[in-house]
mmCIF file of C-alpha atoms and ligand atoms in Angstrom:
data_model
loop_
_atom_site.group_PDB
_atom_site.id
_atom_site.type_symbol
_atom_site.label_atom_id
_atom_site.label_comp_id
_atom_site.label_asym_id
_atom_site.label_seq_id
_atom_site.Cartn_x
_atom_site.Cartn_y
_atom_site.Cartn_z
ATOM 1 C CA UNK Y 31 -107.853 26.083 -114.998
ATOM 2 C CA UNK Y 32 -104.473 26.819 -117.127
ATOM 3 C CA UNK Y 33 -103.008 29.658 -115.707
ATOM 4 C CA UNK Y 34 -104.555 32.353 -117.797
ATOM 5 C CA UNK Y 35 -108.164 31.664 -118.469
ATOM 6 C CA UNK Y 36 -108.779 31.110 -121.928
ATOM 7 C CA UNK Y 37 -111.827 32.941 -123.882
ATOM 8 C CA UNK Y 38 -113.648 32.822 -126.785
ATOM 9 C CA UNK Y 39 -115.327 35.898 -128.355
ATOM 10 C CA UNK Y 40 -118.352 34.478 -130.660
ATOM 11 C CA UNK Y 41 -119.643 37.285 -132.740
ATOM 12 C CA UNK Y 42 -117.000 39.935 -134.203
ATOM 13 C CA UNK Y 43 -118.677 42.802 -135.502
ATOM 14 C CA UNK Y 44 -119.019 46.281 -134.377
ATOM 15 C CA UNK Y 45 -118.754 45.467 -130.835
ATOM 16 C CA UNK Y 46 -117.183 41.831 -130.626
ATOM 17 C CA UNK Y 47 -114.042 42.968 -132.897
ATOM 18 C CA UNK Y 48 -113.313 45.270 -129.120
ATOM 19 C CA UNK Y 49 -114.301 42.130 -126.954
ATOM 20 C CA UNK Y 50 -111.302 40.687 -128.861
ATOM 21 C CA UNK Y 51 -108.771 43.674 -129.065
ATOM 22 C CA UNK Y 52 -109.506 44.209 -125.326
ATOM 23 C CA UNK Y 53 -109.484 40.317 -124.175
ATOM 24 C CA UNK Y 54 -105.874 40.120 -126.317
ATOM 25 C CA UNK Y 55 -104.921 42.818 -124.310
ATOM 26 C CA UNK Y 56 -105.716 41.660 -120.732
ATOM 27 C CA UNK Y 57 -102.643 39.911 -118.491
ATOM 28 C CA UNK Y 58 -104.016 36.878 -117.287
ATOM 29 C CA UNK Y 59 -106.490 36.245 -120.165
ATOM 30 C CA UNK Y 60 -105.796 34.123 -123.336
ATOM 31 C CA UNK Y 61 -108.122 35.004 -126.273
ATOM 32 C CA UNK Y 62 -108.797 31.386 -126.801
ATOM 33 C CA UNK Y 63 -110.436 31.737 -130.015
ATOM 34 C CA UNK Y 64 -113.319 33.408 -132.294
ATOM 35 C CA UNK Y 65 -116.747 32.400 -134.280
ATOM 36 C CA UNK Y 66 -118.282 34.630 -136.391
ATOM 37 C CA UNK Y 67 -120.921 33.040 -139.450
ATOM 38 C CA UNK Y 68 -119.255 35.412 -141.246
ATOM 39 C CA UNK Y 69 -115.848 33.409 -141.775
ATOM 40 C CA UNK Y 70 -114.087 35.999 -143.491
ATOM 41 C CA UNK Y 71 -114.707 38.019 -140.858
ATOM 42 C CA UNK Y 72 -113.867 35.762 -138.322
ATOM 43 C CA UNK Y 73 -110.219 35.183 -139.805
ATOM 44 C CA UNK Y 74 -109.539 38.966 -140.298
ATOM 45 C CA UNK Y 75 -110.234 39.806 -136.143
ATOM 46 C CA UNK Y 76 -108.495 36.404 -135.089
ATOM 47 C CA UNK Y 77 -105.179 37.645 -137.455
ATOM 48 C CA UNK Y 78 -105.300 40.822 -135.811
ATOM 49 C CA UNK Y 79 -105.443 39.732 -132.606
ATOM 50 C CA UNK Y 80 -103.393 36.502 -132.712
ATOM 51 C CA UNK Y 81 -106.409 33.855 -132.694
ATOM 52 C CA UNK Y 82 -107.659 30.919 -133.941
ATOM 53 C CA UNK Y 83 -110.769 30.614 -135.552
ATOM 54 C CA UNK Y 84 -113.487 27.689 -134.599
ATOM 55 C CA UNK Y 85 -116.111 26.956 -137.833
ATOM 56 C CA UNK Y 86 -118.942 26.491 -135.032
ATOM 57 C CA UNK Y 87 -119.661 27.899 -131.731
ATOM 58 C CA UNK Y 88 -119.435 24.232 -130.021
ATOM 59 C CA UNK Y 89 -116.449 23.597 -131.672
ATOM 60 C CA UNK Y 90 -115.031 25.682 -128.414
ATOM 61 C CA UNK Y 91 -116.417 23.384 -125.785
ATOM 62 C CA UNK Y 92 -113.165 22.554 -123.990
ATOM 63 C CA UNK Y 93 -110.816 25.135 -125.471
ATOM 64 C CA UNK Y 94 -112.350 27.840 -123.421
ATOM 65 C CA UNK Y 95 -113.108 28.286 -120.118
ATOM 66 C CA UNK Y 96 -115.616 31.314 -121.018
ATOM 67 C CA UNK Y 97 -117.011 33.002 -123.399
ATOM 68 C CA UNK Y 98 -118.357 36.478 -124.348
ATOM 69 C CA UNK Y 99 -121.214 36.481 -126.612
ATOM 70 C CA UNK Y 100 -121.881 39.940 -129.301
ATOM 71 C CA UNK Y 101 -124.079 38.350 -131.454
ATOM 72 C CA UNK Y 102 -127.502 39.978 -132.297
ATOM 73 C CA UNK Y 103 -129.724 39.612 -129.237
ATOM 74 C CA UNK Y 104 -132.229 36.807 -130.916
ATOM 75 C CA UNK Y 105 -129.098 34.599 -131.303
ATOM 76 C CA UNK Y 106 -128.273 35.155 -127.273
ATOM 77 C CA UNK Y 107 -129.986 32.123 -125.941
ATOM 78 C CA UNK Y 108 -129.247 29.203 -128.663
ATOM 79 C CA UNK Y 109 -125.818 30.606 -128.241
ATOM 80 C CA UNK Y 110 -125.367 30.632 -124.688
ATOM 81 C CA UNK Y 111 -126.829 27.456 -124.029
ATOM 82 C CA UNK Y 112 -124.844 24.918 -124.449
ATOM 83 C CA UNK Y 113 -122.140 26.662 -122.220
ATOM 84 C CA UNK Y 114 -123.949 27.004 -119.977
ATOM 85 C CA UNK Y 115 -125.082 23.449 -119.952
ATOM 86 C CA UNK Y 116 -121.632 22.406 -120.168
ATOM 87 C CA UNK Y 117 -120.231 24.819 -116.828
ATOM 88 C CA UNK Y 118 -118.703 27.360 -119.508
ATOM 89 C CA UNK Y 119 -118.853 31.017 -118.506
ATOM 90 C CA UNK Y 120 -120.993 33.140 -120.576
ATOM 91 C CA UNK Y 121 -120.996 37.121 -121.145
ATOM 92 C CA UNK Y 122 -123.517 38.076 -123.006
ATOM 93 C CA UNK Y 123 -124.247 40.641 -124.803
ATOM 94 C CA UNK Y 124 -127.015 43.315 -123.041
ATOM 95 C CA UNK Y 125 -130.256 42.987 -124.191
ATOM 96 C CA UNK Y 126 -129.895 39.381 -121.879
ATOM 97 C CA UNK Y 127 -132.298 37.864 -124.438
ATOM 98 C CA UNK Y 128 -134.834 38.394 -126.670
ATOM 99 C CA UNK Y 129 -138.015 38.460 -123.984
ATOM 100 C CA UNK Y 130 -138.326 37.160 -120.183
ATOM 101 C CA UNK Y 131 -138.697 33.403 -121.042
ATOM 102 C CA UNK Y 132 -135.487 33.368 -122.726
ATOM 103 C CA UNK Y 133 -133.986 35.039 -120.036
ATOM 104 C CA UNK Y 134 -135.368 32.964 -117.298
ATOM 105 C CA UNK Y 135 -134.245 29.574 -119.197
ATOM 106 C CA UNK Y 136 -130.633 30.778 -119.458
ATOM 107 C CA UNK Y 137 -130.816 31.672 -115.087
ATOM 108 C CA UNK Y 138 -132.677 28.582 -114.522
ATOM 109 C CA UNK Y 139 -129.805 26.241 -116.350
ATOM 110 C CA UNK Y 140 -127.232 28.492 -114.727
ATOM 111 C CA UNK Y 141 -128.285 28.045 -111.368
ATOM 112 C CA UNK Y 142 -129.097 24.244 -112.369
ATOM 113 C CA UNK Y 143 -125.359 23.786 -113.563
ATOM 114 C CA UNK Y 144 -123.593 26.364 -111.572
ATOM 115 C CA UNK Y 145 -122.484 28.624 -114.304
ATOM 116 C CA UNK Y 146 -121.128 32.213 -114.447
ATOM 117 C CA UNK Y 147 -123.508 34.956 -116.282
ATOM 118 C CA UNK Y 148 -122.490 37.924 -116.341
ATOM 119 C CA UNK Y 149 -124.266 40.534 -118.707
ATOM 120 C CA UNK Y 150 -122.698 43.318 -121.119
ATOM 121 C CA UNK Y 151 -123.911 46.241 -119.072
ATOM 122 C CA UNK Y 152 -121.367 48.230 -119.886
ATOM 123 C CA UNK Y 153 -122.081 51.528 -118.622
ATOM 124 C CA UNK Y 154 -121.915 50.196 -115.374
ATOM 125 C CA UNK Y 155 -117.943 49.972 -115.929
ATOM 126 C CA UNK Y 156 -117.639 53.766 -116.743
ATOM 127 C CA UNK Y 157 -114.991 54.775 -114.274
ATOM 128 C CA UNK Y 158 -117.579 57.955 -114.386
ATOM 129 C CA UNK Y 159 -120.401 55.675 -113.370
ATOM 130 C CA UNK Y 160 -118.361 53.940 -111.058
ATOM 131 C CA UNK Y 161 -117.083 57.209 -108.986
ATOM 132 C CA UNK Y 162 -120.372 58.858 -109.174
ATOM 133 C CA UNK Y 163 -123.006 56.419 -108.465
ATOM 134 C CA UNK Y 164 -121.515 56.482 -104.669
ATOM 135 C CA UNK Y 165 -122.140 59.783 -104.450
ATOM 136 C CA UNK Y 166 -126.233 59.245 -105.571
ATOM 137 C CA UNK Y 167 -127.912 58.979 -102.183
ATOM 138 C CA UNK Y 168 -131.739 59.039 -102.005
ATOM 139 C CA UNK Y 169 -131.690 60.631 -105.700
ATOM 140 C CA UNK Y 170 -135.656 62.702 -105.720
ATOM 141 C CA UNK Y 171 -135.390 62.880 -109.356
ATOM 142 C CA UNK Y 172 -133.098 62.114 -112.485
ATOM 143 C CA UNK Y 173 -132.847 62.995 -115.891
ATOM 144 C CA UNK Y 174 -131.074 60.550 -118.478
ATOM 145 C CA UNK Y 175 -130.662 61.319 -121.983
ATOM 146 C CA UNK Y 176 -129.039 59.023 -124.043
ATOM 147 C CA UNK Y 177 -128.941 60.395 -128.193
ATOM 148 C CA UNK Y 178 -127.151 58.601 -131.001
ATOM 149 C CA UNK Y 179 -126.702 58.755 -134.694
ATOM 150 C CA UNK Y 180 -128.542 55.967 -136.547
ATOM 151 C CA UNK Y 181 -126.575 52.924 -136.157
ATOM 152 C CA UNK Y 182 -127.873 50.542 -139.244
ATOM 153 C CA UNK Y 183 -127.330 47.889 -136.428
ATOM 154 C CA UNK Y 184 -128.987 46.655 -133.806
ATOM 155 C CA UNK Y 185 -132.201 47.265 -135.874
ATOM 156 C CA UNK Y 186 -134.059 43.629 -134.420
ATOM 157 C CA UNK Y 187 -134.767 45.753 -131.528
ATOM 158 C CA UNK Y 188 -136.383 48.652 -130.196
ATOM 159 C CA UNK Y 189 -134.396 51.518 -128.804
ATOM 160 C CA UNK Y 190 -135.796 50.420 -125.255
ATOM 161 C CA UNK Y 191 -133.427 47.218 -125.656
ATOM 162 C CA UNK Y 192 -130.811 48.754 -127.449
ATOM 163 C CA UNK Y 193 -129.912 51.805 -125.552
ATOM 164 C CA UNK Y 194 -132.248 52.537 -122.893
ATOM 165 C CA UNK Y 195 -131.628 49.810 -121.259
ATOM 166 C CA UNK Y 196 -128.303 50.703 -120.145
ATOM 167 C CA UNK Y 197 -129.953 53.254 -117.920
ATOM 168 C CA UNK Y 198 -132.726 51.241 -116.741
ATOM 169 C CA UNK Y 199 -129.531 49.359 -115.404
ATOM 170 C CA UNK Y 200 -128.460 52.197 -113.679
ATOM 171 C CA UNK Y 201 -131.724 53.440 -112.069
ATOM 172 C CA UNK Y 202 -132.148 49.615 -110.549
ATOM 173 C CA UNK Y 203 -128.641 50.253 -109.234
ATOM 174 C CA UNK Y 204 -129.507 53.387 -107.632
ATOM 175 C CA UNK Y 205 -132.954 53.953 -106.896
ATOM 176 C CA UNK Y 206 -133.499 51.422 -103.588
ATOM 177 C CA UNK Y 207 -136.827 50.640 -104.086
ATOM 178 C CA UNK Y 208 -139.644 49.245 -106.621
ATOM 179 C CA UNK Y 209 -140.910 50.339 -109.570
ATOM 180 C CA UNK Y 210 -144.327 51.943 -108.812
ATOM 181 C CA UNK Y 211 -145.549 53.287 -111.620
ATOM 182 C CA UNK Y 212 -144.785 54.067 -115.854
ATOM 183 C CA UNK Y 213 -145.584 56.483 -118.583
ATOM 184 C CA UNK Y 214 -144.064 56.046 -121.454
ATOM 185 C CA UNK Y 215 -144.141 57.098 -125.060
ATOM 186 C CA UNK Y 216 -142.616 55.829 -128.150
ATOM 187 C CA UNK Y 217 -142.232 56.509 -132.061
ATOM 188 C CA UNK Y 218 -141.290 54.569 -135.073
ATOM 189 C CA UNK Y 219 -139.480 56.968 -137.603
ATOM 190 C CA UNK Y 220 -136.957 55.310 -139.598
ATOM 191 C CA UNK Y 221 -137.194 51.423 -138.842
ATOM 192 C CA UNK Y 222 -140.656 49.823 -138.001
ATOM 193 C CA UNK Y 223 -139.123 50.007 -134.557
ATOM 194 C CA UNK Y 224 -139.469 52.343 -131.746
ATOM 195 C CA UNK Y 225 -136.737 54.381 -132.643
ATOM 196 C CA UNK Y 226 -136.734 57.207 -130.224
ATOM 197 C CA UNK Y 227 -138.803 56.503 -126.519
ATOM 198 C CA UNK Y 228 -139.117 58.433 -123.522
ATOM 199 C CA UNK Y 229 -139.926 57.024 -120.052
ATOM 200 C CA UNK Y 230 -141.392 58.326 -116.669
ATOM 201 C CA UNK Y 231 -140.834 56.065 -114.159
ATOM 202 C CA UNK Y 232 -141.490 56.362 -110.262
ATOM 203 C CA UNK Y 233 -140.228 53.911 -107.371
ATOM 204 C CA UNK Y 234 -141.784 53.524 -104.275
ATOM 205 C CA UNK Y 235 -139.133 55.878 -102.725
ATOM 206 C CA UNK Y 236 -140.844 58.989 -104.389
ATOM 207 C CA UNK Y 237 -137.848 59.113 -106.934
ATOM 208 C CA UNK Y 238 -138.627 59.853 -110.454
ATOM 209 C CA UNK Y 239 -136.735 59.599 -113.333
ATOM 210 C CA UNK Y 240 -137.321 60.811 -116.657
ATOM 211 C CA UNK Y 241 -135.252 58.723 -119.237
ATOM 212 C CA UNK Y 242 -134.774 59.500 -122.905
ATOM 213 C CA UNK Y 243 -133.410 57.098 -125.810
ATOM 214 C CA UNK Y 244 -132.765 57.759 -129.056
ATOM 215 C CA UNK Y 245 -131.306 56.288 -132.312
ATOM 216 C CA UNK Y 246 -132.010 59.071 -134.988
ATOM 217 C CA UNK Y 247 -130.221 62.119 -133.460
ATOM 218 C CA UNK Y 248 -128.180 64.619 -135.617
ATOM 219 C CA UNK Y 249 -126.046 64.722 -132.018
ATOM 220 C CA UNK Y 250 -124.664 62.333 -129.376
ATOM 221 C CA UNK Y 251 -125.386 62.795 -126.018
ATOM 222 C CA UNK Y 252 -124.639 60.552 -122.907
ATOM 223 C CA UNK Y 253 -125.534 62.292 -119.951
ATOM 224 C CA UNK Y 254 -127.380 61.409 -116.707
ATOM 225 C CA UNK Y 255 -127.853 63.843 -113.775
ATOM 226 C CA UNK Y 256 -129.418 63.544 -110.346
ATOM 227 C CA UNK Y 257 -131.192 64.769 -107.888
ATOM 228 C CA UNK Y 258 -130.785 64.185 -104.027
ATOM 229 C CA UNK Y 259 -132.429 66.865 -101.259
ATOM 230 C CA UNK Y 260 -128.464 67.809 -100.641
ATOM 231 C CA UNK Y 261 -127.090 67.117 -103.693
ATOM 232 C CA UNK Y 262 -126.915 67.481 -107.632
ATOM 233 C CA UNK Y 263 -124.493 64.677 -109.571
ATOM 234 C CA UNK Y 264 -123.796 65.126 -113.270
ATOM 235 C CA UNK Y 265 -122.924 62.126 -115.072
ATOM 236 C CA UNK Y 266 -121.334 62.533 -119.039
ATOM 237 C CA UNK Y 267 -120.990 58.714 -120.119
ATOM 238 C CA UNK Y 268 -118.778 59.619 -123.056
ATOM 239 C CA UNK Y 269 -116.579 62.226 -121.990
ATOM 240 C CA UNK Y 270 -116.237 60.780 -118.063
ATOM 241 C CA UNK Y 271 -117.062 63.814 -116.805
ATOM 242 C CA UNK Y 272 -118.700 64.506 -113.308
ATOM 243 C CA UNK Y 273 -119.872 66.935 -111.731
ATOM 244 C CA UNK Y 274 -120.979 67.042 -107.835
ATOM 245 C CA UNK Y 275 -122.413 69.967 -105.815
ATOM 246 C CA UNK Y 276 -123.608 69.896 -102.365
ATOM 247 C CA UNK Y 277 -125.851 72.014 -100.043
ATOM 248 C CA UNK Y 278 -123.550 73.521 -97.339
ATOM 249 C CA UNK Y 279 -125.125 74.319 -94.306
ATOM 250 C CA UNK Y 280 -124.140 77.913 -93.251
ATOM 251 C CA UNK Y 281 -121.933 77.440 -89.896
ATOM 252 C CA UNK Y 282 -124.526 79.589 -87.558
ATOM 253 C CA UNK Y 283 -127.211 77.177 -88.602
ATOM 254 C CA UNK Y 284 -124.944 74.445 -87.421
ATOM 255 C CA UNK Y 285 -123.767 75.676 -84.715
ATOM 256 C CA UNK Y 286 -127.923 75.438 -83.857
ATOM 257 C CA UNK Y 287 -128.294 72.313 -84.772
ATOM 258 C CA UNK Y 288 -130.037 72.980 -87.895
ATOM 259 C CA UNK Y 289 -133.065 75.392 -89.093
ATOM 260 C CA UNK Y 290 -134.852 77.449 -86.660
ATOM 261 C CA UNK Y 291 -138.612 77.336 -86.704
ATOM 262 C CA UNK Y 292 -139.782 81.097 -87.313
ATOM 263 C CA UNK Y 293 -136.485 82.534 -87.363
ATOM 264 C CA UNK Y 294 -134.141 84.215 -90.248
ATOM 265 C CA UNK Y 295 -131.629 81.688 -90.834
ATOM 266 C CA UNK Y 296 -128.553 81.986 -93.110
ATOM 267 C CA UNK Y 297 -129.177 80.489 -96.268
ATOM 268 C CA UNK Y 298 -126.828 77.478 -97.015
ATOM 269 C CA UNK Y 299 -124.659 77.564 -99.778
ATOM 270 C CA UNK Y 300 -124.189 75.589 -102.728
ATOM 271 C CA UNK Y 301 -120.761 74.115 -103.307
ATOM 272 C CA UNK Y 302 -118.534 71.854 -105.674
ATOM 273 C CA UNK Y 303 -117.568 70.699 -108.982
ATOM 274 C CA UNK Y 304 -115.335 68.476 -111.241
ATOM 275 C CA UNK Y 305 -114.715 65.061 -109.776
ATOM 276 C CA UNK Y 306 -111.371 63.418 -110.387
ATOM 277 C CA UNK Y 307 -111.806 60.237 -112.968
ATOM 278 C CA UNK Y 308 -109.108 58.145 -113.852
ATOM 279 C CA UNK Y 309 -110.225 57.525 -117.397
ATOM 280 C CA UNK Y 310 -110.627 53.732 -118.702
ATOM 281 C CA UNK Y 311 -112.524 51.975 -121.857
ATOM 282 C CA UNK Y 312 -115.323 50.535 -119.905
ATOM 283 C CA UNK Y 313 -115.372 47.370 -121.908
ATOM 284 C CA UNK Y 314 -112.112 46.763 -120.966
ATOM 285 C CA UNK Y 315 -113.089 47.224 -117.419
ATOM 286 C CA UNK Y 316 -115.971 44.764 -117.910
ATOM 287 C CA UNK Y 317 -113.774 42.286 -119.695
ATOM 288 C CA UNK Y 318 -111.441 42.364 -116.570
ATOM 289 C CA UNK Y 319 -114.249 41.892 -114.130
ATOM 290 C CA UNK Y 320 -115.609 38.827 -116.221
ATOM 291 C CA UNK Y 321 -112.333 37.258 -116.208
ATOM 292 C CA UNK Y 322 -111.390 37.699 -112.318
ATOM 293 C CA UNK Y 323 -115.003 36.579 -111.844
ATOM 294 C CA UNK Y 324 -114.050 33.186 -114.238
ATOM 295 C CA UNK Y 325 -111.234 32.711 -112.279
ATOM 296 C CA UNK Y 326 -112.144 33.127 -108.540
ATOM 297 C CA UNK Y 327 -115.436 31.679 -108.925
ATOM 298 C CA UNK Y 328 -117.364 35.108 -107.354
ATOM 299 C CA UNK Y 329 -120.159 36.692 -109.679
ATOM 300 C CA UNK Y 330 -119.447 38.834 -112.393
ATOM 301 C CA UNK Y 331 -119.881 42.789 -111.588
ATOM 302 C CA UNK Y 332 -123.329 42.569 -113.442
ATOM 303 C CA UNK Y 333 -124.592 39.374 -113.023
ATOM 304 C CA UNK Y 334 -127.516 37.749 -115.428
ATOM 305 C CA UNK Y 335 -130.096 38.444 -112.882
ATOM 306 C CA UNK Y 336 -129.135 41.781 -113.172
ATOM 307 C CA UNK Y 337 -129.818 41.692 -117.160
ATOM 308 C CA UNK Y 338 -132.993 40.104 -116.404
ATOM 309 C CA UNK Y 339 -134.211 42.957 -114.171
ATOM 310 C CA UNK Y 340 -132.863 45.318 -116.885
ATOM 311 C CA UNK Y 341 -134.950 43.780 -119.302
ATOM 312 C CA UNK Y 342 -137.922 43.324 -117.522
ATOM 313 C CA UNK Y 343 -138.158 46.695 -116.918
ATOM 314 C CA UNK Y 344 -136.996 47.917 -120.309
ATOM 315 C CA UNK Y 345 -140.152 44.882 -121.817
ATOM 316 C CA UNK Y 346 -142.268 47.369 -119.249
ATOM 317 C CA UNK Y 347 -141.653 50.360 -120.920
ATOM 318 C CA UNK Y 348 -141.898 48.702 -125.015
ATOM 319 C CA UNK Y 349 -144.803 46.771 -123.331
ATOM 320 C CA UNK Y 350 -146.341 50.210 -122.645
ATOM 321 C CA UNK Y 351 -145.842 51.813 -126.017
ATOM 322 C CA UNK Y 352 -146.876 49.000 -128.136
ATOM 323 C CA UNK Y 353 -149.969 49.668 -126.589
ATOM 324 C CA UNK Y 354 -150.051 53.108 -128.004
ATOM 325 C CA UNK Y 355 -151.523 54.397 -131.764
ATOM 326 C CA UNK Y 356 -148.623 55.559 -133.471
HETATM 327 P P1 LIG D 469 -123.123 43.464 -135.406
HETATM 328 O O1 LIG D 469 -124.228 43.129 -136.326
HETATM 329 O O2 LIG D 469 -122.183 44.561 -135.769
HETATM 330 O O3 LIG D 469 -122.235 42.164 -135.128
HETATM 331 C C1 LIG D 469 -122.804 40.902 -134.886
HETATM 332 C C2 LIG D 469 -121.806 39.846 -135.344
HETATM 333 O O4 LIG D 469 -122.320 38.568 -134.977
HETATM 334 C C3 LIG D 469 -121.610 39.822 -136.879
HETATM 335 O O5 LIG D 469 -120.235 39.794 -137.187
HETATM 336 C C4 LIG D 469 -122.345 38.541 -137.322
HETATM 337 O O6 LIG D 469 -121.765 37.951 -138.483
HETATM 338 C C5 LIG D 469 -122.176 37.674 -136.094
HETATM 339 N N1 LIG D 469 -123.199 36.634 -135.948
HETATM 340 C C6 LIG D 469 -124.532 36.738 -136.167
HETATM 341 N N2 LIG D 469 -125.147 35.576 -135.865
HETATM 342 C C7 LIG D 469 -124.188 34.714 -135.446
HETATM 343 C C8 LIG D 469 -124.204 33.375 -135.006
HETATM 344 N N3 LIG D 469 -125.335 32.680 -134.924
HETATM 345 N N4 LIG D 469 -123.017 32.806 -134.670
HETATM 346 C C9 LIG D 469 -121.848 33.494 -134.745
HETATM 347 N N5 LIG D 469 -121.779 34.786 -135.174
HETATM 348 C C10 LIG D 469 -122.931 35.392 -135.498
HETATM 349 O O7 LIG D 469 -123.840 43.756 -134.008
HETATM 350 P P2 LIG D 469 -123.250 44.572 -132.764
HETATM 351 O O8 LIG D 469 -123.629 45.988 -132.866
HETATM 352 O O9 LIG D 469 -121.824 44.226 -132.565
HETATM 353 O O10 LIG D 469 -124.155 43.967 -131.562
HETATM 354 C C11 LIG D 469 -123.946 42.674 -131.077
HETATM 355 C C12 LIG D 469 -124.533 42.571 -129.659
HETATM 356 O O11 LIG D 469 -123.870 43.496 -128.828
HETATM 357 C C13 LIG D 469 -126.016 42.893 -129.551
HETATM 358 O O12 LIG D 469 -126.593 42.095 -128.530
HETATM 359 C C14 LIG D 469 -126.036 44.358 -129.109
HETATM 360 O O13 LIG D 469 -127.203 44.726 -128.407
HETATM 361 C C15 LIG D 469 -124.812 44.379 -128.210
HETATM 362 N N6 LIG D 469 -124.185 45.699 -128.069
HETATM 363 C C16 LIG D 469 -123.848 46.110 -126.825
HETATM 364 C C17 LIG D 469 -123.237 47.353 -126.646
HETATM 365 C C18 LIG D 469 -122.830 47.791 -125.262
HETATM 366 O O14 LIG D 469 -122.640 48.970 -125.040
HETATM 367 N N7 LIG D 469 -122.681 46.883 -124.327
HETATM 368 C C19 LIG D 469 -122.957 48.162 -127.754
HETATM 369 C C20 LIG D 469 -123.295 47.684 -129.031
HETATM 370 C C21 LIG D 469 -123.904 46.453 -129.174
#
């Protein structure tokens, strides 16, 4: 490998024009060069960003040593393929792919040729995410609300696969333990799409989580808070906020070794607050971790398994609605 590892972004639009701003950016990363099927396009991001362009996505085959794929999700797998067949690192875009099959063909040639995945679970870079999700230990119950403003993208999808499933990432991260059990509801409003979806899912540990996605709110809101026996953690995605408040035991009920049967005991107290976060773009963050992962050989931070477990549980959840009258 040259000394910096050389990428190519292959789809520039809303998000793919930051996978190239950020990539330019990174020391030890050459942005190796850019396909959109919109060539206009294509040429305006590579100017910006000091790129060259490539007519066709195999045109990079041996120019790059990965690439990062933001392409709408039913283009993920003819896209990926061949670099993956060829030992070229792929990022792709989260949803993994279009359904499970898809998803399972891009692993099974991965494994087959030894090939980096990684998947664009961004949220999972959030230097909020990342200090908090420490902090979640044997989480009882969480509440997730993720609210946007219609996008006029990402309409070949339901919300499950476009938002959601960040935070079906997250609750595979942190719950421990299987899904048990789902109830889920779903309605179409503006797009013949599930639009706005609400999930109740339980895992073997007992923990609940009630998660809410939508794409037609007047508001944004990125928040996620949880649960523990001794603890509450507030996640806000956008701002980076956290919050973390613990159950203090009072010292007299320490000092005998916990609750006493029968007896008046001091109640604990409740105590915490803001959490320190050094603020970062998590796409930049991701980027970074793609690229160390390119050139050390390790897996990426979120690894395509990990997309495929996000987006078997998020097909769970649509699976569930579709089979609802709307
Ligand atoms: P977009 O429609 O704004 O951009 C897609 C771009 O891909 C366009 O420029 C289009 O011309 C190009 N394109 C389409 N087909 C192509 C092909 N076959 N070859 C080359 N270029 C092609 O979409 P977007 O909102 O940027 O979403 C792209 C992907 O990123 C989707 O998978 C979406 O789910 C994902 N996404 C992820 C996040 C995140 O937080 N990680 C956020 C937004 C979007």
């Amino acid at each position: 490998m040259s000394e910096k590892v050389r990428i190519g972004v292959i789809g520039v639009g809303h998000l793919g024009q930051h996978h190239a701003r950020l990539l330019a950016g990174l020391d030890n990363v050459a942005l190796a060069g850019i396909v959109d099927i919109n060539a206009s396009r294509a040429q305006e991001i590579a100017a910006k960003y000091g790129a060259r362009t490539f007519a066709n996505t195999s045109d990079l085959v041996g120019y790059v040593d990965a690439v990062t794929i933001a392409t709408p999700t039913v283009t993920h797998i003819d896209i990926a393929m061949p670099f993956i067949e060829a030992g070229v690192a792929v990022l792709i875009e989260k949803p993994l792919a279009a359904g499970l099959d898809e998803a399972d063909r891009l692993l099974e040639a991965a494994a087959r040729r030894g090939t980096i995945v990684a998947t664009g679970h961004t949220e999972r870079f959030n230097p909020a995410v990342a200090a908090a999700l420490p902090l979640v230990t044997s989480p009882r119950f969480v509440e997730i609300h993720r609210l946007g403003t219609f996008p006029e993208r990402s309409l070949d999808i339901d919300v499950i696969f476009d938002l959601m499933i960040h935070d079906l990432d997250l609750l595979l991260t942190v719950a421990g333990s299987g899904v048990v059990a789902i109830d889920a509801v779903g309605v179409n409003v503006l797009t013949p799409r599930v639009d706005i979806a609400n999930a109740r899912i339980r895992f073997a540990s007992g923990c609940i989580a009630n998660v809410t996605a939508s794409r037609i709110s007047r508001d944004r809101v990125r928040k996620a808070r949880f649960f523990s026996h001794d603890a509450y953690v507030s996640i806000d995605y956008a701002t980076q906020e956290v919050e973390v408040y613990r159950l203090i035991p009072h010292p007299s009920t320490l000092a005998r070794g916990g609750s006493v049967e029968g007896q008046d005991v001091p109640r604990p107290t409740i105590q915490g607050g803001r959490l320190e976060v050094a603020n970062d773009e998590p796409l930049r963050v991701e980027l970074a971790d793609f690229a160390d992962a390119v050139r050390s050989g390790r897996p990426a931070g979120v690894t395509g398994h990990d997309g495929r477990a996000a987006l078997a549980l998020a097909t769970r959840v649509a699976d569930l609605i579709a089979t609802q009258p709307q």
